[in-house]
Coordinates of C-alpha atoms in Angstrom, one line a residue:
X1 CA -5.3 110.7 20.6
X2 CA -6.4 110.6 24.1
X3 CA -3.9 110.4 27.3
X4 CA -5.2 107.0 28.4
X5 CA -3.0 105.5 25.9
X6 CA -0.2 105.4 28.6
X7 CA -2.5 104.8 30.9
X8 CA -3.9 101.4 30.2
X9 CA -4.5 99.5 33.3
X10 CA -2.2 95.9 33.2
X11 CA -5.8 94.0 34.1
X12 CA -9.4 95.0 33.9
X13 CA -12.5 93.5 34.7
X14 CA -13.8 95.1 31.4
X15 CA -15.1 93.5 28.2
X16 CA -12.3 94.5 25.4
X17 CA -14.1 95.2 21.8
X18 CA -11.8 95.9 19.3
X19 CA -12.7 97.5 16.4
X20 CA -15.0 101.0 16.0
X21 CA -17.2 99.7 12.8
X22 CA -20.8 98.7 13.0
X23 CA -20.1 95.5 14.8
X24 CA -18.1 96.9 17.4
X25 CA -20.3 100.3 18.1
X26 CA -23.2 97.6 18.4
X27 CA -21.5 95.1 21.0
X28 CA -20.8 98.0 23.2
X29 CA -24.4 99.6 23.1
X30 CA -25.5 96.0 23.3
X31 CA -23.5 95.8 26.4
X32 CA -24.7 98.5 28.7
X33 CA -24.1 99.4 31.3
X34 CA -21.5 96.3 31.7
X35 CA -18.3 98.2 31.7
X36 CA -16.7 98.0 28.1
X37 CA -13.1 98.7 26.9
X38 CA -13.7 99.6 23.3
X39 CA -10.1 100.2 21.2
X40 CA -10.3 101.7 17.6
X41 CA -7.2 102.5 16.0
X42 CA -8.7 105.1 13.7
X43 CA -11.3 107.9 15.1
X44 CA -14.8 106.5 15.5
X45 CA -16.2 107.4 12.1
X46 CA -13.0 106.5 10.7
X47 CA -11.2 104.0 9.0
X48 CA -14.7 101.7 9.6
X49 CA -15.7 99.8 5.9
X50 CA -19.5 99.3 7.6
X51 CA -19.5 103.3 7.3
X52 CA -18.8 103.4 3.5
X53 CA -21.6 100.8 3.2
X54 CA -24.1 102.5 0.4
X55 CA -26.5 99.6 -0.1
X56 CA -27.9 99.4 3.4
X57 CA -29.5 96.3 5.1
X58 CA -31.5 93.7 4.3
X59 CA -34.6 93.2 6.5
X60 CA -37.7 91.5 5.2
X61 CA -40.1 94.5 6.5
X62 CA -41.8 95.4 3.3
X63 CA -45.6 94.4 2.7
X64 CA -45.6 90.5 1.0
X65 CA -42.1 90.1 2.1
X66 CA -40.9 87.3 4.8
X67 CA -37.7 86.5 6.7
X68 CA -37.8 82.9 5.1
X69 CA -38.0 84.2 1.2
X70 CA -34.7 86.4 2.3
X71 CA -33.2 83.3 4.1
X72 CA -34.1 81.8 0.7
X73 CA -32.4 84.2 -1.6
X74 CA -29.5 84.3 1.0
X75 CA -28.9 80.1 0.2
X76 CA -29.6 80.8 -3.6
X77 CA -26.8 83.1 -3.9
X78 CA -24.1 81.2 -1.6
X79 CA -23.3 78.4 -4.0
X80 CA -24.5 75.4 -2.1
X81 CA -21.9 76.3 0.7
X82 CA -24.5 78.8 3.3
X83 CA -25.7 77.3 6.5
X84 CA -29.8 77.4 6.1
X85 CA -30.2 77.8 10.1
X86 CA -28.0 80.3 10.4
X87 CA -29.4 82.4 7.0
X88 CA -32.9 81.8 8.8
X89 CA -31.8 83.0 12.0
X90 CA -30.5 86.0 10.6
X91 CA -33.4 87.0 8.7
X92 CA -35.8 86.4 11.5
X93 CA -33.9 88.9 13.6
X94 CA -33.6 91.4 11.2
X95 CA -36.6 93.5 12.0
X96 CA -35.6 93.7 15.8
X97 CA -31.9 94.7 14.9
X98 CA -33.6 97.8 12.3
X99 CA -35.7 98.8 15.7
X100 CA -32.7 98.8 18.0
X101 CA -31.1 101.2 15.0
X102 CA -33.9 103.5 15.3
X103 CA -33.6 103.7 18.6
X104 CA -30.3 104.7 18.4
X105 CA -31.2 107.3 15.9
X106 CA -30.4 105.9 12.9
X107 CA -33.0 108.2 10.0
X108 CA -34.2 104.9 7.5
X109 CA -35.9 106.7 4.7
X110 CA -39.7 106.0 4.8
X111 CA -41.9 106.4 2.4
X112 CA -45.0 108.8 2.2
X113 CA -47.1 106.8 4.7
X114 CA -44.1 106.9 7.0
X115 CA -43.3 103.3 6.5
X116 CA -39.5 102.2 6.5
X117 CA -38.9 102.5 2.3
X118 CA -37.3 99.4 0.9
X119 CA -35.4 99.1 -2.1
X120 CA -34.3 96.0 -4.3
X121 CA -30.4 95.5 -4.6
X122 CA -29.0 92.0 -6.9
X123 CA -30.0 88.8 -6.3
X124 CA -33.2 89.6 -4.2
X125 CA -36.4 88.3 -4.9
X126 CA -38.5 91.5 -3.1
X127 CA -38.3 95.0 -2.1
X128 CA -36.2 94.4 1.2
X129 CA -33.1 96.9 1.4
X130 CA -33.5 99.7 3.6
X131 CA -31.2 103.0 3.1
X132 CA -31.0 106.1 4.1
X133 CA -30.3 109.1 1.1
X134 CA -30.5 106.4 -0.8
X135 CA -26.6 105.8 -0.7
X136 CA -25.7 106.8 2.9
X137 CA -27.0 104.1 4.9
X138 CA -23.2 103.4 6.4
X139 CA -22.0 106.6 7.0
X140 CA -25.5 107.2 8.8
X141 CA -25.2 103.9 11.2
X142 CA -22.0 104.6 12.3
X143 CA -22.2 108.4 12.6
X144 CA -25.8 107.7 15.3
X145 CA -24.0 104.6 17.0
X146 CA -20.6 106.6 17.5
X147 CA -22.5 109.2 19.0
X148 CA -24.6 106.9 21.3
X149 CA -21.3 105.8 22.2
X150 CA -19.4 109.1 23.0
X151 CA -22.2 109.0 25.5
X152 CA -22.8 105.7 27.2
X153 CA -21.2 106.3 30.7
X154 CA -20.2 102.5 30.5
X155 CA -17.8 102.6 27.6
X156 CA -14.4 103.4 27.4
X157 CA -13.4 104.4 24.3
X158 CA -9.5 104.5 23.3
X159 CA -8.9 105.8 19.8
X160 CA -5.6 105.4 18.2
X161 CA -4.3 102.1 19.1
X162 CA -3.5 99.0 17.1
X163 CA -3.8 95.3 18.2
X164 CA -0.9 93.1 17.0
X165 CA -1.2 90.1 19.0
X166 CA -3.4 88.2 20.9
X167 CA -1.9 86.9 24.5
X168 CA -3.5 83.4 25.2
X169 CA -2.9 80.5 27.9
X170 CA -4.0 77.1 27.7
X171 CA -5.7 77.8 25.1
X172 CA -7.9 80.7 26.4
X173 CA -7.9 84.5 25.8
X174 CA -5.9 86.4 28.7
X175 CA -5.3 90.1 26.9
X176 CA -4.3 91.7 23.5
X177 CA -0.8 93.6 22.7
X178 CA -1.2 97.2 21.5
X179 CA 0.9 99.5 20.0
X180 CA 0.4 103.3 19.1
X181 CA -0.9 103.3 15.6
X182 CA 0.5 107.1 14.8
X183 CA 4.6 105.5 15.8
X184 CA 4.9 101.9 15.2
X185 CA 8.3 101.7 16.6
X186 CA 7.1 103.0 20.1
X187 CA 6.9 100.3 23.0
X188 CA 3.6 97.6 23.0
X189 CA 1.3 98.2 25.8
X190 CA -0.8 95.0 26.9
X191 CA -4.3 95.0 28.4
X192 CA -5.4 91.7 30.2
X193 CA -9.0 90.4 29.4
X194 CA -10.9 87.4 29.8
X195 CA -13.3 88.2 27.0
X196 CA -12.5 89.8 23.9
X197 CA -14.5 90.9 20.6
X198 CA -13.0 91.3 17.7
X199 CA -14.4 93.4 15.2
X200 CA -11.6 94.5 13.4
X201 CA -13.4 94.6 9.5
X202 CA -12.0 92.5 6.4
X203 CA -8.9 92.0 4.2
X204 CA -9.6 94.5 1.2
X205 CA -6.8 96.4 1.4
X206 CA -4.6 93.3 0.9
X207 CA -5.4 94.1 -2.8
X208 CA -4.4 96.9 -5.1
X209 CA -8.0 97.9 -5.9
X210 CA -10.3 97.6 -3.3
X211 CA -13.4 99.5 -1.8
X212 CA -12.0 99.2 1.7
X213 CA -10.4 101.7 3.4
X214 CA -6.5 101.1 4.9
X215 CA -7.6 100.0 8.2
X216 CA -9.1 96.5 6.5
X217 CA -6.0 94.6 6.0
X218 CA -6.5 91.7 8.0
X219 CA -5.2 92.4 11.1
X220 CA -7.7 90.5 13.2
X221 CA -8.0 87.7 11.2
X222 CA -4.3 87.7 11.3
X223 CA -3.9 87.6 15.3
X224 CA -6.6 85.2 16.1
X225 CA -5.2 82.8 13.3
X226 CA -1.3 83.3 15.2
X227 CA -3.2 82.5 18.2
X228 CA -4.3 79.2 16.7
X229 CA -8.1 80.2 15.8
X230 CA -10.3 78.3 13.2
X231 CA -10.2 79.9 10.2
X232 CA -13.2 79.4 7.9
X233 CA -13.6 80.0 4.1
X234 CA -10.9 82.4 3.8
X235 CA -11.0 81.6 -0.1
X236 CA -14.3 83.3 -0.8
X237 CA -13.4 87.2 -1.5
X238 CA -16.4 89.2 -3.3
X239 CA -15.3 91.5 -5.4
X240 CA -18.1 94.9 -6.1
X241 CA -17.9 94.8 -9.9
X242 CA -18.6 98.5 -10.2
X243 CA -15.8 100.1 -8.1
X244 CA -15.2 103.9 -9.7
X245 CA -11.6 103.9 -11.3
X246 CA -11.1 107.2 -10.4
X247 CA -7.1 106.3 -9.9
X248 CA -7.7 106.7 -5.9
X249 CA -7.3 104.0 -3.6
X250 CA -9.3 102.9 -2.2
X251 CA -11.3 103.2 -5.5
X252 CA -14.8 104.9 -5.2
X253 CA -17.5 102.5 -5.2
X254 CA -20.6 102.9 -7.7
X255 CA -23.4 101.0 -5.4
X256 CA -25.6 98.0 -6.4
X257 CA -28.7 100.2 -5.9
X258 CA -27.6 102.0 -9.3
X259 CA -28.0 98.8 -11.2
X260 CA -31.5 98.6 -9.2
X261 CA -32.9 101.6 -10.3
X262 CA -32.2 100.2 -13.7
X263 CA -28.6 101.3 -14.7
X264 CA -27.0 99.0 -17.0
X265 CA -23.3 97.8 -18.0
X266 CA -21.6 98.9 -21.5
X267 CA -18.6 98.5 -22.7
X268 CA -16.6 100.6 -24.8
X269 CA -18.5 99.8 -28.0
X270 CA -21.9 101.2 -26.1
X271 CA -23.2 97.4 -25.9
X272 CA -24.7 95.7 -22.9
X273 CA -22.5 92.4 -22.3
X274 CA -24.1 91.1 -18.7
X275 CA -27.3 90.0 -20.9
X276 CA -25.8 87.3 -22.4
X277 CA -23.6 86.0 -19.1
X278 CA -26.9 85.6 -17.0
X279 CA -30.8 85.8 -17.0
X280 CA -30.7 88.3 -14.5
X281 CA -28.2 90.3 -16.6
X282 CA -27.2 93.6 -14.2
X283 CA -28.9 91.8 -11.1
X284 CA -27.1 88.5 -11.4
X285 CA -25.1 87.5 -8.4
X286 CA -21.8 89.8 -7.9
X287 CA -19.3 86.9 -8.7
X288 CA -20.9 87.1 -12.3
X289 CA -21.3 90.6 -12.9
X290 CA -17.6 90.9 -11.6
X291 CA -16.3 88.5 -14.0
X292 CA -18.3 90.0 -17.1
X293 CA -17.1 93.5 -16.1
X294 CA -13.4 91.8 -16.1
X295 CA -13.6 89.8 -19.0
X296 CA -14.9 93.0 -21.0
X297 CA -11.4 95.0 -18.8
X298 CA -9.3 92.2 -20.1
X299 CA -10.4 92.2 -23.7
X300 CA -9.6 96.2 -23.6
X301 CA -12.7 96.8 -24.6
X302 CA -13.7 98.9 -21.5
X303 CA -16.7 98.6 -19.0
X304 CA -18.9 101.5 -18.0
X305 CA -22.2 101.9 -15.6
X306 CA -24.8 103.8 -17.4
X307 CA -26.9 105.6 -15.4
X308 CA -27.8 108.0 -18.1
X309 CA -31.5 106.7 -19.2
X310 CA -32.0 105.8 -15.6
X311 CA -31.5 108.3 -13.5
X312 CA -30.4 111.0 -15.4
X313 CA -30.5 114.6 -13.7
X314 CA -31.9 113.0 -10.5
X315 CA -28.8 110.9 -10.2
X316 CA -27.5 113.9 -8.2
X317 CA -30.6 113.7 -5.8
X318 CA -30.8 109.8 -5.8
X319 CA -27.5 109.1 -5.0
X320 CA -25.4 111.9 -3.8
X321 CA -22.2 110.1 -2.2
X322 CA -21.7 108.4 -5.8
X323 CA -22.6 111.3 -7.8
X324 CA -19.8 113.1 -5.4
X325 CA -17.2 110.6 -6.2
X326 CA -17.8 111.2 -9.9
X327 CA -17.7 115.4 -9.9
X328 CA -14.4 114.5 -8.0
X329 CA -13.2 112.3 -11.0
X330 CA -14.8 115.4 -13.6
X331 CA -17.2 112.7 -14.7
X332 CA -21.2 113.9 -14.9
X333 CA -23.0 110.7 -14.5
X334 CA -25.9 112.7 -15.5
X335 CA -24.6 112.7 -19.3
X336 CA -21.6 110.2 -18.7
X337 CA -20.7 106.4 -18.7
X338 CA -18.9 105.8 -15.6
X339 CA -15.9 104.0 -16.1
X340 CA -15.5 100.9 -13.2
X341 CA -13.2 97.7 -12.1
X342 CA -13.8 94.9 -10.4
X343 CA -12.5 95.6 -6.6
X344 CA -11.8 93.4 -3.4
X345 CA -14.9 94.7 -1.5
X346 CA -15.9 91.7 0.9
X347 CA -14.3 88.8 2.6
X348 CA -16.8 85.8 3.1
X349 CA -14.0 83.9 5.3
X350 CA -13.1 84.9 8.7
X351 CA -12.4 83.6 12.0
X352 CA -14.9 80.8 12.2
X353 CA -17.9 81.7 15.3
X354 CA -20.8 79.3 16.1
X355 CA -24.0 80.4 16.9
X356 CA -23.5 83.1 19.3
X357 CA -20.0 84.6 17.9
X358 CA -18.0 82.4 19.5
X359 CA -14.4 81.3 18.5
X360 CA -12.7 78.2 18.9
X361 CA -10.4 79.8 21.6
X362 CA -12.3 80.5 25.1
X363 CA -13.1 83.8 25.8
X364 CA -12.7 85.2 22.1
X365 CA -15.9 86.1 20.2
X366 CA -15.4 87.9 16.8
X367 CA -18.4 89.6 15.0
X368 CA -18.9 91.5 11.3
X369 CA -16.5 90.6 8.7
X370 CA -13.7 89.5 10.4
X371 CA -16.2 86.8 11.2
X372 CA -17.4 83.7 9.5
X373 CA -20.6 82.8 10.1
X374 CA -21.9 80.7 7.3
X375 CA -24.5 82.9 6.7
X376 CA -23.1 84.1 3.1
X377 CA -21.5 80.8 1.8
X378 CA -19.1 81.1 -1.6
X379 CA -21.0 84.8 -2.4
X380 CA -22.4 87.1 -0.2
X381 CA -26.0 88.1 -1.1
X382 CA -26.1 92.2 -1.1
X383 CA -26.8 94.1 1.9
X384 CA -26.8 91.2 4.4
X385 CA -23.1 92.4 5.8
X386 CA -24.7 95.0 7.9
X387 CA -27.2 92.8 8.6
X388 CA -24.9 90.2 10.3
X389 CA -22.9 92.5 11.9
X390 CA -25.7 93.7 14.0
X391 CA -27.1 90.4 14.5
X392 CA -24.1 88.4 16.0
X393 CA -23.2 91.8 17.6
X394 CA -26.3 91.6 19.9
X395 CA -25.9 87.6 20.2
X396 CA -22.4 88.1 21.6
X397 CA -23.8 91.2 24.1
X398 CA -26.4 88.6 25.4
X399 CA -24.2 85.7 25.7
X400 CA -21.4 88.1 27.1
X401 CA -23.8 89.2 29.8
X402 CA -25.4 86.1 30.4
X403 CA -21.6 84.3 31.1
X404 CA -19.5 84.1 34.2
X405 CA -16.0 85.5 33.3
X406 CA -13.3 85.3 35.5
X407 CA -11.0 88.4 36.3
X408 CA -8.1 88.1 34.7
X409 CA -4.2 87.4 35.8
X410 CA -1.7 89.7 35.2
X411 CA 0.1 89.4 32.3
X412 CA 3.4 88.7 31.9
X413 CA 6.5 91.2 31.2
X414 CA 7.2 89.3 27.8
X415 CA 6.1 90.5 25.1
X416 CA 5.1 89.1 21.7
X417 CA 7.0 91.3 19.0
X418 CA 8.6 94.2 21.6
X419 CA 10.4 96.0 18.9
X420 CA 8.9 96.9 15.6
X421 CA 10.1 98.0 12.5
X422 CA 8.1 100.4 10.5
X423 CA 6.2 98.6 7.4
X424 CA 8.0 98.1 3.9
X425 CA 6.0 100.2 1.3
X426 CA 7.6 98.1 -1.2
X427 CA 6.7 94.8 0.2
X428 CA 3.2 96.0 1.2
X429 CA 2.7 96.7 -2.8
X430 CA 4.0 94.2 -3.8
X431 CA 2.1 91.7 -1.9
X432 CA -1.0 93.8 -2.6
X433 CA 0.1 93.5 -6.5
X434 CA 0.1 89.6 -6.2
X435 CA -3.0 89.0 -4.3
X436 CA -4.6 91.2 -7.2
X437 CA -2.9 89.1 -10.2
X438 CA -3.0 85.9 -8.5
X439 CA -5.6 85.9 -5.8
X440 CA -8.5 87.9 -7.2
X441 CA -11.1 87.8 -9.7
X442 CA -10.1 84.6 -11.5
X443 CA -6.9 82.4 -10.1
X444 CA -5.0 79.7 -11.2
X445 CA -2.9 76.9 -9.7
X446 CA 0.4 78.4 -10.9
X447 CA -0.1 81.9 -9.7
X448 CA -1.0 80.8 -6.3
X449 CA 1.9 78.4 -5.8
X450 CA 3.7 82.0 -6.4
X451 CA 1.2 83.5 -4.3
X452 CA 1.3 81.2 -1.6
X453 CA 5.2 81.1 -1.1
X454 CA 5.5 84.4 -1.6
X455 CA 3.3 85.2 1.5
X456 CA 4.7 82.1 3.5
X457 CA 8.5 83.8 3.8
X458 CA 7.2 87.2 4.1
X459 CA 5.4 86.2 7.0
X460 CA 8.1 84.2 8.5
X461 CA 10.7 87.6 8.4
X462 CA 8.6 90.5 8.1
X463 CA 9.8 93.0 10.9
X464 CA 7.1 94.9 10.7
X465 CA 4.0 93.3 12.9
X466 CA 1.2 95.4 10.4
X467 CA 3.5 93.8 7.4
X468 CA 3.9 90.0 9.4
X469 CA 0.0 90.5 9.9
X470 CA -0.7 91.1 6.2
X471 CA 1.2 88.3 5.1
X472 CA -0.5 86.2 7.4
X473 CA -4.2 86.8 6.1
X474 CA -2.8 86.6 2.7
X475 CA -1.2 83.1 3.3
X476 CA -4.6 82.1 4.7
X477 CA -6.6 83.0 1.5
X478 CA -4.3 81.7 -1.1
X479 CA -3.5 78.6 0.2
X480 CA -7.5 77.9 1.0
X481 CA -7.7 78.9 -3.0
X482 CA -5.0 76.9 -4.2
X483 CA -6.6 73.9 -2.4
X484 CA -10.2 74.2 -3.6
X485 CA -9.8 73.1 -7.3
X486 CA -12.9 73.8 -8.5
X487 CA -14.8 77.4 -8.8
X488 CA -17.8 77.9 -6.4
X489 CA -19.5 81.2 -5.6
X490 CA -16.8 83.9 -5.8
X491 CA -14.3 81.9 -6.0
X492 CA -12.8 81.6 -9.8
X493 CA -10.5 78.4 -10.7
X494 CA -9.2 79.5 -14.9
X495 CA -7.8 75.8 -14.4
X496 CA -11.1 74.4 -12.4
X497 CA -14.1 75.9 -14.3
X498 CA -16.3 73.8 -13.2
X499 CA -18.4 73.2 -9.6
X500 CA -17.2 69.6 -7.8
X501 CA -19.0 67.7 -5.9
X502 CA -16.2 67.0 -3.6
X503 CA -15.7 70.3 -2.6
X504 CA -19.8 71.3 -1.6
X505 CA -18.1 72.3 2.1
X506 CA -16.9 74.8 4.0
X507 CA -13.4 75.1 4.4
X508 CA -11.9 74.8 8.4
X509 CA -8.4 75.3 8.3
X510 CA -5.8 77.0 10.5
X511 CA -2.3 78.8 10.0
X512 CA -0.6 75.8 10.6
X513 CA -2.4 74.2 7.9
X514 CA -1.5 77.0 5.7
X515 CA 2.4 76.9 6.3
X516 CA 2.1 73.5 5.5
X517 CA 0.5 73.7 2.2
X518 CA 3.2 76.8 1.6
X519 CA 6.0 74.1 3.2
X520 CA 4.9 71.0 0.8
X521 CA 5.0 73.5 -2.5
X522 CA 8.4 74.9 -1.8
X523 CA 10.0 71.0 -1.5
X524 CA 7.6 70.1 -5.0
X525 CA 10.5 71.5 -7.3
X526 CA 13.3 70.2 -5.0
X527 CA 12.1 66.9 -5.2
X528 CA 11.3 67.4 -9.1
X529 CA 14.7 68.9 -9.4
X530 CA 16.5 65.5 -7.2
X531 CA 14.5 63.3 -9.2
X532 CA 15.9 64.7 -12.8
X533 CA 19.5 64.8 -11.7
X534 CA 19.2 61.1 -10.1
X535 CA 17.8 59.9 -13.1

């Protein structure tokens, strides 16, 4: 970890980007040479869910294709609940965003006339994914963005920091509190800013089975929701239906582009079961593959990706991160049915940003997933993550640069949470136990009462700021769930099968909402209980 840890400067004229992922790297490239504070609490390369990404990003470049048939497919898929400008906004940008990549040395794979290759992932209605290796798209972005980092004069990068809090006045930002992610119970530092980026990833690890790495649990969702952010669609969680139980976590993920290339679900029996659920059958949106994949889990009858007809010996060749995971499980998915699991893998919600990335507090913008831009509605459409990130990454460089910010005061000695207690293991499984059994792939209104006062006290006396934070982004999600009674997109009601009317919009809600919901179901069974003794 570098010395300038201790030597963060009270106040700075520089932008503050937290977060090293894809949206973050972006910003700060984006940003050049405007003097940048960029804060990653793991390594760059690290800890970043944008740089496990296999699938790779949706662009409409391919011959036939057009950024209004994506934008269309993008609508299709979000469950009546995606913002049609912003989908169309996106998708129009795309092919600038996959030139700026280039430029940064990012190797697309092309194809024998040396145009950028496009593949087809679920849900899409061309040819429009472009990878590179097939499965290392990710891992390639961030490794050629962390690089053009490491040496843009511009940016200072400080690895191994956490943020726990964001400092506001009068409703405006004024500087973050950090704290030494490698000893928890050392003393905060603070770093004043007028304009911050948050780009801090999703909430995956908030589950027990997730694709996301430890770094995603919520953290800056979490602090710009204490702050009193808008919080938008924190309900909708996509969860990959083909994540590799491998018994790591996180689990291994088995990308979409498998199914693409024409690998199809079994279960235990050998039979395809996805057939019957949809007309797309493998390709269907992810909400339904995930639920068919859990519905054949539940009935113990076991679901597998078959890759064997497919691919075959050049699975090895096609897809070598995936084939990888599998040697390292001592499956062949050469001759072998790989067994999978639903997993928490994306979160649709996220601080809600307008146009340009903006929050609802001045001088916070937030960008990627902790972000909600109402681009992917109640289901995300695959491969337009990346996509985003870089798109609302640039907006927020141009309306960064194009904006008068004033310098900021000092901060004051106070801090938010001075002393810390290291986190509770058992209340960190725990809570990621119940957001898998009653927050995940299909809910109900009694396990989220549990859920959602659960998570209410825990974030009311965790001791532990990562722990508090947690609890926080939990609260967030299951009371949003427990309010929408209906299922829409990825979001599952046992109790509410059915779509309603009433509830075709996007959720805006705030922590203080949330405790209140958590507040009103704790004094239900008093009242009930009162009631029965009067009587």
């Amino acid at each position: 970890m570098p010395n300038t840890i201790h030597d963060l400067t009270r106040t700075t004229d520089d932008v503050v980007i937290v977060g090293g992922g894809l949206a973050g790297l972006f910003c700060a490239l984006k940003l050049a040479p405007r003097p940048v504070t960029l804060i990653s609490a793991a390594p760059l390369g690290q800890g970043a869910s944008s740089a496990w990404a296999q699938g790779g990003i949706a662009a409409a470049v391919g011959e036939g294709d057009s950024p209004e048939a994506h934008a269309a497919d993008t609508v299709a898929v979000g469950a009546g609940l995606v913002d049609e400008a912003v989908a169309l906004g996106i998708a129009r940008e795309a092919a600038p965003r996959i030139h700026d990549l280039l430029n940064y040395g990012v190797p697309f794979d092309r194809d024998l006339e040396g145009r950028l290759a496009v593949g087809r992932e679920a849900a899409h209605s061309a040819r429009r994914i472009v990878h590179v290796r097939g499965d290392m798209a990710g891992a390639a972005i961030i490794a050629a963005l962390s690089e053009a980092v490491r040496h843009t004069p511009s940016i200072r990068l400080i690895e191994g920091l956490v943020a726990e809090a964001l400092l506001t006045e009068d409703g405006a930002v004024t500087g973050l509190q950090l704290r030494d992610a490698s000893n928890v119970t050392s003393r905060p530092v603070t770093i004043a800013s007028r304009a911050v980026v948050l780009a801090t990833g999703g909430i995956g690890h908030l589950y027990a089975v997730t694709t996301n790495p430890v770094e995603a649990s919520g953290s800056g969702l979490a602090i710009a929701a204490r702050a009193g952010a808008v919080i938008a669609d924190p309900e909708f969680v996509q969860f990959h239906p083909t994540a590799i139980m491998a018994g790591r976590d996180p689990a291994p993920l088995a990308t979409e582009a498998l199914r693409g290339e024409g690998a199809t679900l079994i279960n235990g029996k050998g039979e395809r079961f996805m057939a019957a659920r949809h007309p797309l059958a493998e390709l269907a949106p992810r909400d339904i593959v995930a639920r068919g994949v859990f519905a054949e889990t539940a009935a113990s009858r076991g679901a597998f990706l078959d890759a064997r007809e497919a691919l075959g010996a050049r699975f090895a060749e096609k897809f070598p991160t995936v084939h990888a995971s599998c040697i390292a499980a001592g499956l062949d998915p050469a001759v072998q049915p790989i067994p999978i699991a639903p997993a928490a893998h994306y979160h649709m919600g996220g601080i809600a940003v307008d146009a340009r990335g903006r929050t609802s507090i001045d001088g916070l913008w937030a960008g990627g997933e902790v972000s909600s831009t109402g681009a992917h509605g109640a289901n995300r459409l695959a491969s337009n993550s990346l996509l985003e990130a870089v798109v609302y990454a640039a907006r927020i460089a141009e309306d960064i640069a194009g904006r008068a910010i004033p310098s900021p005061a000092w901060l004051p000695e106070a801090l938010v949470t001075p002393r810390n207690a290291a986190i509770d293991t058992r209340a960190e499984t725990s809570l990621r136990a119940m957001m898998s059994a009653h927050v995940g792939v299909i809910r109900d209104g009694d396990g989220l009462v549990q859920a959602v006062e659960h998570f209410a006290v825990l974030e009311r006396d965790a001791g532990s700021a990562a722990l508090r934070n947690m609890a926080t982004a939990a609260l967030l999600v299951a009371a949003s769930a427990f309010t929408r009674r209906e299922s829409r997109g990825a979001h599952f009601r046992s109790d509410h099968p059915a779509e309603a009317p009433a509830f075709a919009k996007r959720t805006m809600t705030t922590l203080a909402a949330a405790r209140e919901i958590a507040e009103a179901l704790t004094e239900q069974p008093a009242r009930r209980t009162a009631q029965a003794m009067i009587a």
